[in-house]
Amino acid sequence: MKSIKIYYICMIMILIFASGCSEKNREESEKEMGSGQNNLEESTVNTEGLQVIDIHEKIMDNLLIEAKVNVYGKKYKSYQTSYKNFDVEKMTTLFMPDAKEDELQIDRSEDGSMITHQEETININPGILRYSKDKEIIFISELFSLAEFSNRLESRELKFMSSGQAADKAAALIEQLGLGTITGEAKISGFTKEDLTDIQKYFMEYDEDFRVQCETGKLQSRDHFQDEDEMYRIKYVFEQDGLPVFGFEDPPMQMMGGIDAPLLATPMEATVYISSSGVRRIELYGAVDGNMKVSEDKEIILLDDVKKALIKKYEDVILTQEMKVTDIWLEYVPVIDIEEDNAVDLIPVWCCEFYIDHSNEEEGFSALRYADRFHAFTGEAIQ
């Protein structure tokens, strides 16, 4: 699967981006953009009561925008914080409340800690927390991940608990961790034991890597799944000031700049697995501490300046085929502060996602995504 994605990235870079020079092109594009030619913007209100602008505009040769864009506030903050350092004793009490002290094995290192109690494990690193209740959940969570990659997740209501109750339980757990950002909307999927059987069978037949890992014992496949294996998976992105924070499900960051370019911190994401026996697994990445240094409100660039930023990025590029921006949104992006260990800054960024023709990709698998990002305070491309 990795080779497929690498192939498409190469095709995008080779077929679309051919080098040229055109300061004149940028001036002509900005003049055309301001003249109203090929420019249609309609304003509506979405279900949340926010104003939405519908843009249909050619901003330069072979570069179009066809997107619905929320109207955001004109000022936002930036934040200086650090990766969350989870306390070993507190996490042990939270996840292993019945464990006696002499039953615990705690291994500490410079990078983090691992706590073990019977089959339960907690792994702690700066900004990262992973808990597993038993060995079986590791294989079941792998099936969920494979199902997600192949677009085979199901949104089911399971017998032991409603999906809403499961989401409330997961949110209450995350709230106890004392993070610097809040959870956004939950994406909930559920598998019955029959679903798990079908997913395992499918990948044993069609995925050689999965089959080999099962045959060699790296993954513990199952002959039968039981009622207690039926599971909800609740996945959260995080939010700050009402904006999403960059996570694993966003278009990847194209960090190809020089030595002075910002370094992307770990994308933020939380995934909780819940069965009839309670929380079976949690995977938390990119978590930041609630102790933050907050900047004053600063004005961000608005849509016209985002268009100009796109023109500036492609002014020296000959676009050999049409590129179309189909989504634009504002988000916070975590970047590493190299001046201090584990320090992270949250900065507001405009994200412009492009349409990619997926007609030749392997059917049933997650599609490649591509986006450009621009610092919302300065308009500079983040690359």
PDB file of N, CA, C and O in Angstrom, residues 56-116:
ATOM      1  N   HIS A  56     -16.299  30.160  -6.456  1.00  0.00           N
ATOM      2  CA  HIS A  56     -15.997  29.555  -7.759  1.00  0.00           C
ATOM      3  C   HIS A  56     -15.139  30.573  -8.497  1.00  0.00           C
ATOM      4  O   HIS A  56     -15.650  31.551  -9.047  1.00  0.00           O
ATOM      5  N   GLU A  57     -13.832  30.342  -8.514  1.00  0.00           N
ATOM      6  CA  GLU A  57     -12.948  31.384  -9.022  1.00  0.00           C
ATOM      7  C   GLU A  57     -11.685  30.802  -9.647  1.00  0.00           C
ATOM      8  O   GLU A  57     -11.068  29.888  -9.100  1.00  0.00           O
ATOM      9  N   LYS A  58     -11.309  31.355 -10.798  1.00  0.00           N
ATOM     10  CA  LYS A  58     -10.015  31.061 -11.411  1.00  0.00           C
ATOM     11  C   LYS A  58      -9.055  32.150 -10.972  1.00  0.00           C
ATOM     12  O   LYS A  58      -9.221  33.313 -11.306  1.00  0.00           O
ATOM     13  N   ILE A  59      -8.016  31.783 -10.192  1.00  0.00           N
ATOM     14  CA  ILE A  59      -7.107  32.804  -9.666  1.00  0.00           C
ATOM     15  C   ILE A  59      -5.837  32.936 -10.504  1.00  0.00           C
ATOM     16  O   ILE A  59      -5.129  33.936 -10.392  1.00  0.00           O
ATOM     17  N   MET A  60      -5.533  31.941 -11.340  1.00  0.00           N
ATOM     18  CA  MET A  60      -4.461  32.049 -12.322  1.00  0.00           C
ATOM     19  C   MET A  60      -4.609  30.878 -13.289  1.00  0.00           C
ATOM     20  O   MET A  60      -5.484  30.020 -13.099  1.00  0.00           O
ATOM     21  N   ASP A  61      -3.810  30.863 -14.348  1.00  0.00           N
ATOM     22  CA  ASP A  61      -3.928  29.794 -15.333  1.00  0.00           C
ATOM     23  C   ASP A  61      -3.806  28.432 -14.662  1.00  0.00           C
ATOM     24  O   ASP A  61      -2.830  28.151 -13.946  1.00  0.00           O
ATOM     25  N   ASN A  62      -4.816  27.595 -14.874  1.00  0.00           N
ATOM     26  CA  ASN A  62      -4.853  26.223 -14.369  1.00  0.00           C
ATOM     27  C   ASN A  62      -4.890  26.124 -12.845  1.00  0.00           C
ATOM     28  O   ASN A  62      -4.627  25.047 -12.288  1.00  0.00           O
ATOM     29  N   LEU A  63      -5.241  27.204 -12.163  1.00  0.00           N
ATOM     30  CA  LEU A  63      -5.402  27.148 -10.711  1.00  0.00           C
ATOM     31  C   LEU A  63      -6.766  27.736 -10.345  1.00  0.00           C
ATOM     32  O   LEU A  63      -7.002  28.927 -10.503  1.00  0.00           O
ATOM     33  N   LEU A  64      -7.649  26.874  -9.884  1.00  0.00           N
ATOM     34  CA  LEU A  64      -9.030  27.250  -9.590  1.00  0.00           C
ATOM     35  C   LEU A  64      -9.346  26.997  -8.126  1.00  0.00           C
ATOM     36  O   LEU A  64      -8.722  26.156  -7.471  1.00  0.00           O
ATOM     37  N   ILE A  65     -10.358  27.718  -7.636  1.00  0.00           N
ATOM     38  CA  ILE A  65     -10.923  27.455  -6.318  1.00  0.00           C
ATOM     39  C   ILE A  65     -12.412  27.184  -6.486  1.00  0.00           C
ATOM     40  O   ILE A  65     -13.137  28.012  -7.047  1.00  0.00           O
ATOM     41  N   GLU A  66     -12.847  26.043  -6.035  1.00  0.00           N
ATOM     42  CA  GLU A  66     -14.274  25.707  -5.977  1.00  0.00           C
ATOM     43  C   GLU A  66     -14.505  25.111  -4.596  1.00  0.00           C
ATOM     44  O   GLU A  66     -14.348  23.898  -4.394  1.00  0.00           O
ATOM     45  N   ALA A  67     -14.841  25.960  -3.632  1.00  0.00           N
ATOM     46  CA  ALA A  67     -14.897  25.504  -2.246  1.00  0.00           C
ATOM     47  C   ALA A  67     -15.922  26.300  -1.456  1.00  0.00           C
ATOM     48  O   ALA A  67     -16.199  27.457  -1.752  1.00  0.00           O
ATOM     49  N   LYS A  68     -16.461  25.647  -0.437  1.00  0.00           N
ATOM     50  CA  LYS A  68     -17.309  26.316   0.548  1.00  0.00           C
ATOM     51  C   LYS A  68     -16.443  26.598   1.773  1.00  0.00           C
ATOM     52  O   LYS A  68     -15.844  25.687   2.336  1.00  0.00           O
ATOM     53  N   VAL A  69     -16.380  27.859   2.177  1.00  0.00           N
ATOM     54  CA  VAL A  69     -15.454  28.275   3.230  1.00  0.00           C
ATOM     55  C   VAL A  69     -16.233  28.949   4.367  1.00  0.00           C
ATOM     56  O   VAL A  69     -16.994  29.885   4.127  1.00  0.00           O
ATOM     57  N   ASN A  70     -16.013  28.465   5.588  1.00  0.00           N
ATOM     58  CA  ASN A  70     -16.616  29.122   6.746  1.00  0.00           C
ATOM     59  C   ASN A  70     -16.007  30.505   6.932  1.00  0.00           C
ATOM     60  O   ASN A  70     -14.824  30.725   6.677  1.00  0.00           O
ATOM     61  N   VAL A  71     -16.839  31.444   7.382  1.00  0.00           N
ATOM     62  CA  VAL A  71     -16.339  32.777   7.715  1.00  0.00           C
ATOM     63  C   VAL A  71     -15.888  32.755   9.174  1.00  0.00           C
ATOM     64  O   VAL A  71     -16.694  32.569  10.089  1.00  0.00           O
ATOM     65  N   TYR A  72     -14.587  32.899   9.376  1.00  0.00           N
ATOM     66  CA  TYR A  72     -14.009  32.831  10.720  1.00  0.00           C
ATOM     67  C   TYR A  72     -13.859  34.219  11.310  1.00  0.00           C
ATOM     68  O   TYR A  72     -14.046  35.241  10.645  1.00  0.00           O
ATOM     69  N   GLY A  73     -13.493  34.265  12.588  1.00  0.00           N
ATOM     70  CA  GLY A  73     -13.174  35.536  13.216  1.00  0.00           C
ATOM     71  C   GLY A  73     -11.923  36.141  12.601  1.00  0.00           C
ATOM     72  O   GLY A  73     -11.158  35.470  11.902  1.00  0.00           O
ATOM     73  N   LYS A  74     -11.678  37.414  12.860  1.00  0.00           N
ATOM     74  CA  LYS A  74     -10.538  38.103  12.260  1.00  0.00           C
ATOM     75  C   LYS A  74      -9.287  38.030  13.119  1.00  0.00           C
ATOM     76  O   LYS A  74      -8.195  38.365  12.665  1.00  0.00           O
ATOM     77  N   LYS A  75      -9.429  37.610  14.383  1.00  0.00           N
ATOM     78  CA  LYS A  75      -8.283  37.551  15.285  1.00  0.00           C
ATOM     79  C   LYS A  75      -8.230  36.216  16.010  1.00  0.00           C
ATOM     80  O   LYS A  75      -9.268  35.680  16.418  1.00  0.00           O
ATOM     81  N   TYR A  76      -7.006  35.712  16.166  1.00  0.00           N
ATOM     82  CA  TYR A  76      -6.789  34.463  16.904  1.00  0.00           C
ATOM     83  C   TYR A  76      -5.504  34.579  17.708  1.00  0.00           C
ATOM     84  O   TYR A  76      -4.699  35.501  17.520  1.00  0.00           O
ATOM     85  N   LYS A  77      -5.309  33.624  18.595  1.00  0.00           N
ATOM     86  CA  LYS A  77      -4.130  33.583  19.446  1.00  0.00           C
ATOM     87  C   LYS A  77      -3.172  32.492  18.966  1.00  0.00           C
ATOM     88  O   LYS A  77      -3.549  31.615  18.188  1.00  0.00           O
ATOM     89  N   SER A  78      -1.941  32.558  19.451  1.00  0.00           N
ATOM     90  CA  SER A  78      -1.033  31.420  19.351  1.00  0.00           C
ATOM     91  C   SER A  78      -0.707  30.977  20.774  1.00  0.00           C
ATOM     92  O   SER A  78      -0.899  31.737  21.737  1.00  0.00           O
ATOM     93  N   TYR A  79      -0.223  29.736  20.908  1.00  0.00           N
ATOM     94  CA  TYR A  79      -0.007  29.164  22.236  1.00  0.00           C
ATOM     95  C   TYR A  79       1.368  28.527  22.313  1.00  0.00           C
ATOM     96  O   TYR A  79       1.797  27.829  21.389  1.00  0.00           O
ATOM     97  N   GLN A  80       2.057  28.768  23.431  1.00  0.00           N
ATOM     98  CA  GLN A  80       3.310  28.095  23.732  1.00  0.00           C
ATOM     99  C   GLN A  80       3.062  27.114  24.868  1.00  0.00           C
ATOM    100  O   GLN A  80       2.595  27.498  25.945  1.00  0.00           O
ATOM    101  N   THR A  81       3.364  25.855  24.617  1.00  0.00           N
ATOM    102  CA  THR A  81       3.120  24.826  25.624  1.00  0.00           C
ATOM    103  C   THR A  81       4.179  23.732  25.466  1.00  0.00           C
ATOM    104  O   THR A  81       5.248  23.979  24.906  1.00  0.00           O
ATOM    105  N   SER A  82       3.894  22.565  25.946  1.00  0.00           N
ATOM    106  CA  SER A  82       4.830  21.449  25.830  1.00  0.00           C
ATOM    107  C   SER A  82       4.041  20.153  25.735  1.00  0.00           C
ATOM    108  O   SER A  82       2.840  20.114  26.048  1.00  0.00           O
ATOM    109  N   TYR A  83       4.714  19.101  25.309  1.00  0.00           N
ATOM    110  CA  TYR A  83       4.075  17.790  25.344  1.00  0.00           C
ATOM    111  C   TYR A  83       3.685  17.451  26.785  1.00  0.00           C
ATOM    112  O   TYR A  83       4.398  17.775  27.735  1.00  0.00           O
ATOM    113  N   LYS A  84       2.564  16.792  26.927  1.00  0.00           N
ATOM    114  CA  LYS A  84       2.092  16.386  28.246  1.00  0.00           C
ATOM    115  C   LYS A  84       2.996  15.298  28.818  1.00  0.00           C
ATOM    116  O   LYS A  84       3.257  14.290  28.165  1.00  0.00           O
ATOM    117  N   ASN A  85       3.476  15.519  30.040  1.00  0.00           N
ATOM    118  CA  ASN A  85       4.220  14.495  30.765  1.00  0.00           C
ATOM    119  C   ASN A  85       3.267  13.797  31.729  1.00  0.00           C
ATOM    120  O   ASN A  85       2.920  14.350  32.780  1.00  0.00           O
ATOM    121  N   PHE A  86       2.823  12.637  31.352  1.00  0.00           N
ATOM    122  CA  PHE A  86       1.847  11.916  32.161  1.00  0.00           C
ATOM    123  C   PHE A  86       2.522  11.330  33.399  1.00  0.00           C
ATOM    124  O   PHE A  86       3.582  10.704  33.310  1.00  0.00           O
ATOM    125  N   ASP A  87       1.894  11.522  34.547  1.00  0.00           N
ATOM    126  CA  ASP A  87       2.424  11.037  35.819  1.00  0.00           C
ATOM    127  C   ASP A  87       2.178   9.526  35.954  1.00  0.00           C
ATOM    128  O   ASP A  87       1.041   9.046  35.802  1.00  0.00           O
ATOM    129  N   VAL A  88       3.243   8.784  36.216  1.00  0.00           N
ATOM    130  CA  VAL A  88       3.154   7.320  36.274  1.00  0.00           C
ATOM    131  C   VAL A  88       2.173   6.868  37.347  1.00  0.00           C
ATOM    132  O   VAL A  88       1.313   6.009  37.107  1.00  0.00           O
ATOM    133  N   GLU A  89       2.279   7.444  38.533  1.00  0.00           N
ATOM    134  CA  GLU A  89       1.410   7.017  39.632  1.00  0.00           C
ATOM    135  C   GLU A  89      -0.062   7.324  39.339  1.00  0.00           C
ATOM    136  O   GLU A  89      -0.947   6.498  39.587  1.00  0.00           O
ATOM    137  N   LYS A  90      -0.326   8.512  38.792  1.00  0.00           N
ATOM    138  CA  LYS A  90      -1.717   8.883  38.479  1.00  0.00           C
ATOM    139  C   LYS A  90      -2.300   7.986  37.391  1.00  0.00           C
ATOM    140  O   LYS A  90      -3.468   7.582  37.464  1.00  0.00           O
ATOM    141  N   MET A  91      -1.510   7.684  36.366  1.00  0.00           N
ATOM    142  CA  MET A  91      -2.014   6.829  35.295  1.00  0.00           C
ATOM    143  C   MET A  91      -2.228   5.400  35.791  1.00  0.00           C
ATOM    144  O   MET A  91      -3.180   4.727  35.368  1.00  0.00           O
ATOM    145  N   THR A  92      -1.378   4.943  36.693  1.00  0.00           N
ATOM    146  CA  THR A  92      -1.558   3.602  37.258  1.00  0.00           C
ATOM    147  C   THR A  92      -2.850   3.537  38.057  1.00  0.00           C
ATOM    148  O   THR A  92      -3.623   2.577  37.949  1.00  0.00           O
ATOM    149  N   THR A  93      -3.110   4.567  38.851  1.00  0.00           N
ATOM    150  CA  THR A  93      -4.349   4.605  39.638  1.00  0.00           C
ATOM    151  C   THR A  93      -5.572   4.668  38.739  1.00  0.00           C
ATOM    152  O   THR A  93      -6.605   4.049  39.016  1.00  0.00           O
ATOM    153  N   LEU A  94      -5.465   5.427  37.643  1.00  0.00           N
ATOM    154  CA  LEU A  94      -6.601   5.603  36.742  1.00  0.00           C
ATOM    155  C   LEU A  94      -6.930   4.316  35.987  1.00  0.00           C
ATOM    156  O   LEU A  94      -8.105   3.932  35.882  1.00  0.00           O
ATOM    157  N   PHE A  95      -5.904   3.644  35.459  1.00  0.00           N
ATOM    158  CA  PHE A  95      -6.152   2.490  34.593  1.00  0.00           C
ATOM    159  C   PHE A  95      -6.047   1.145  35.305  1.00  0.00           C
ATOM    160  O   PHE A  95      -6.610   0.152  34.838  1.00  0.00           O
ATOM    161  N   MET A  96      -5.322   1.094  36.411  1.00  0.00           N
ATOM    162  CA  MET A  96      -5.133  -0.180  37.128  1.00  0.00           C
ATOM    163  C   MET A  96      -5.474   0.003  38.606  1.00  0.00           C
ATOM    164  O   MET A  96      -4.636  -0.217  39.484  1.00  0.00           O
ATOM    165  N   PRO A  97      -6.701   0.416  38.924  1.00  0.00           N
ATOM    166  CA  PRO A  97      -7.039   0.766  40.312  1.00  0.00           C
ATOM    167  C   PRO A  97      -6.970  -0.407  41.287  1.00  0.00           C
ATOM    168  O   PRO A  97      -6.780  -0.191  42.495  1.00  0.00           O
ATOM    169  N   ASP A  98      -7.121  -1.622  40.786  1.00  0.00           N
ATOM    170  CA  ASP A  98      -7.137  -2.789  41.674  1.00  0.00           C
ATOM    171  C   ASP A  98      -5.771  -3.439  41.826  1.00  0.00           C
ATOM    172  O   ASP A  98      -5.629  -4.420  42.569  1.00  0.00           O
ATOM    173  N   ALA A  99      -4.784  -2.951  41.132  1.00  0.00           N
ATOM    174  CA  ALA A  99      -3.457  -3.565  41.187  1.00  0.00           C
ATOM    175  C   ALA A  99      -2.749  -3.210  42.494  1.00  0.00           C
ATOM    176  O   ALA A  99      -2.748  -2.051  42.919  1.00  0.00           O
ATOM    177  N   LYS A 100      -2.153  -4.213  43.122  1.00  0.00           N
ATOM    178  CA  LYS A 100      -1.365  -3.976  44.327  1.00  0.00           C
ATOM    179  C   LYS A 100       0.054  -3.573  43.924  1.00  0.00           C
ATOM    180  O   LYS A 100       0.535  -3.951  42.863  1.00  0.00           O
ATOM    181  N   GLU A 101       0.701  -2.831  44.796  1.00  0.00           N
ATOM    182  CA  GLU A 101       2.008  -2.287  44.465  1.00  0.00           C
ATOM    183  C   GLU A 101       3.021  -3.364  44.121  1.00  0.00           C
ATOM    184  O   GLU A 101       3.828  -3.202  43.197  1.00  0.00           O
ATOM    185  N   ASP A 102       2.975  -4.493  44.854  1.00  0.00           N
ATOM    186  CA  ASP A 102       3.954  -5.554  44.593  1.00  0.00           C
ATOM    187  C   ASP A 102       3.625  -6.372  43.342  1.00  0.00           C
ATOM    188  O   ASP A 102       4.396  -7.236  42.939  1.00  0.00           O
ATOM    189  N   GLU A 103       2.456  -6.077  42.707  1.00  0.00           N
ATOM    190  CA  GLU A 103       2.086  -6.766  41.473  1.00  0.00           C
ATOM    191  C   GLU A 103       2.476  -5.955  40.231  1.00  0.00           C
ATOM    192  O   GLU A 103       2.357  -6.449  39.108  1.00  0.00           O
ATOM    193  N   LEU A 104       2.915  -4.725  40.450  1.00  0.00           N
ATOM    194  CA  LEU A 104       3.243  -3.845  39.336  1.00  0.00           C
ATOM    195  C   LEU A 104       4.709  -3.963  38.953  1.00  0.00           C
ATOM    196  O   LEU A 104       5.582  -4.088  39.806  1.00  0.00           O
ATOM    197  N   GLN A 105       4.951  -3.913  37.646  1.00  0.00           N
ATOM    198  CA  GLN A 105       6.312  -3.804  37.140  1.00  0.00           C
ATOM    199  C   GLN A 105       6.418  -2.475  36.410  1.00  0.00           C
ATOM    200  O   GLN A 105       5.707  -2.230  35.439  1.00  0.00           O
ATOM    201  N   ILE A 106       7.310  -1.620  36.877  1.00  0.00           N
ATOM    202  CA  ILE A 106       7.472  -0.294  36.288  1.00  0.00           C
ATOM    203  C   ILE A 106       8.889  -0.170  35.743  1.00  0.00           C
ATOM    204  O   ILE A 106       9.861  -0.271  36.494  1.00  0.00           O
ATOM    205  N   ASP A 107       9.003   0.012  34.446  1.00  0.00           N
ATOM    206  CA  ASP A 107      10.292   0.197  33.782  1.00  0.00           C
ATOM    207  C   ASP A 107      10.390   1.641  33.325  1.00  0.00           C
ATOM    208  O   ASP A 107       9.567   2.108  32.530  1.00  0.00           O
ATOM    209  N   ARG A 108      11.402   2.347  33.793  1.00  0.00           N
ATOM    210  CA  ARG A 108      11.579   3.753  33.452  1.00  0.00           C
ATOM    211  C   ARG A 108      12.835   3.923  32.596  1.00  0.00           C
ATOM    212  O   ARG A 108      13.829   3.225  32.788  1.00  0.00           O
ATOM    213  N   SER A 109      12.769   4.870  31.675  1.00  0.00           N
ATOM    214  CA  SER A 109      13.929   5.209  30.858  1.00  0.00           C
ATOM    215  C   SER A 109      13.903   6.704  30.594  1.00  0.00           C
ATOM    216  O   SER A 109      12.967   7.412  31.014  1.00  0.00           O
ATOM    217  N   GLU A 110      14.909   7.208  29.879  1.00  0.00           N
ATOM    218  CA  GLU A 110      14.938   8.631  29.549  1.00  0.00           C
ATOM    219  C   GLU A 110      13.776   9.023  28.646  1.00  0.00           C
ATOM    220  O   GLU A 110      13.300  10.157  28.688  1.00  0.00           O
ATOM    221  N   ASP A 111      13.337   8.070  27.814  1.00  0.00           N
ATOM    222  CA  ASP A 111      12.274   8.375  26.854  1.00  0.00           C
ATOM    223  C   ASP A 111      10.879   8.246  27.435  1.00  0.00           C
ATOM    224  O   ASP A 111       9.930   8.850  26.915  1.00  0.00           O
ATOM    225  N   GLY A 112      10.707   7.426  28.477  1.00  0.00           N
ATOM    226  CA  GLY A 112       9.375   7.231  29.012  1.00  0.00           C
ATOM    227  C   GLY A 112       9.322   6.089  30.003  1.00  0.00           C
ATOM    228  O   GLY A 112      10.351   5.645  30.532  1.00  0.00           O
ATOM    229  N   SER A 113       8.109   5.600  30.229  1.00  0.00           N
ATOM    230  CA  SER A 113       7.897   4.531  31.212  1.00  0.00           C
ATOM    231  C   SER A 113       6.922   3.503  30.665  1.00  0.00           C
ATOM    232  O   SER A 113       6.054   3.815  29.842  1.00  0.00           O
ATOM    233  N   MET A 114       7.052   2.272  31.178  1.00  0.00           N
ATOM    234  CA  MET A 114       6.113   1.213  30.857  1.00  0.00           C
ATOM    235  C   MET A 114       5.695   0.547  32.155  1.00  0.00           C
ATOM    236  O   MET A 114       6.531   0.136  32.961  1.00  0.00           O
ATOM    237  N   ILE A 115       4.377   0.487  32.369  1.00  0.00           N
ATOM    238  CA  ILE A 115       3.827  -0.136  33.576  1.00  0.00           C
ATOM    239  C   ILE A 115       3.086  -1.405  33.159  1.00  0.00           C
ATOM    240  O   ILE A 115       2.273  -1.372  32.220  1.00  0.00           O
ATOM    241  N   THR A 116       3.350  -2.504  33.837  1.00  0.00           N
ATOM    242  CA  THR A 116       2.728  -3.781  33.501  1.00  0.00           C
ATOM    243  C   THR A 116       2.067  -4.375  34.731  1.00  0.00           C
ATOM    244  O   THR A 116       2.651  -4.394  35.821  1.00  0.00           O
TER     245      THR A 116
END
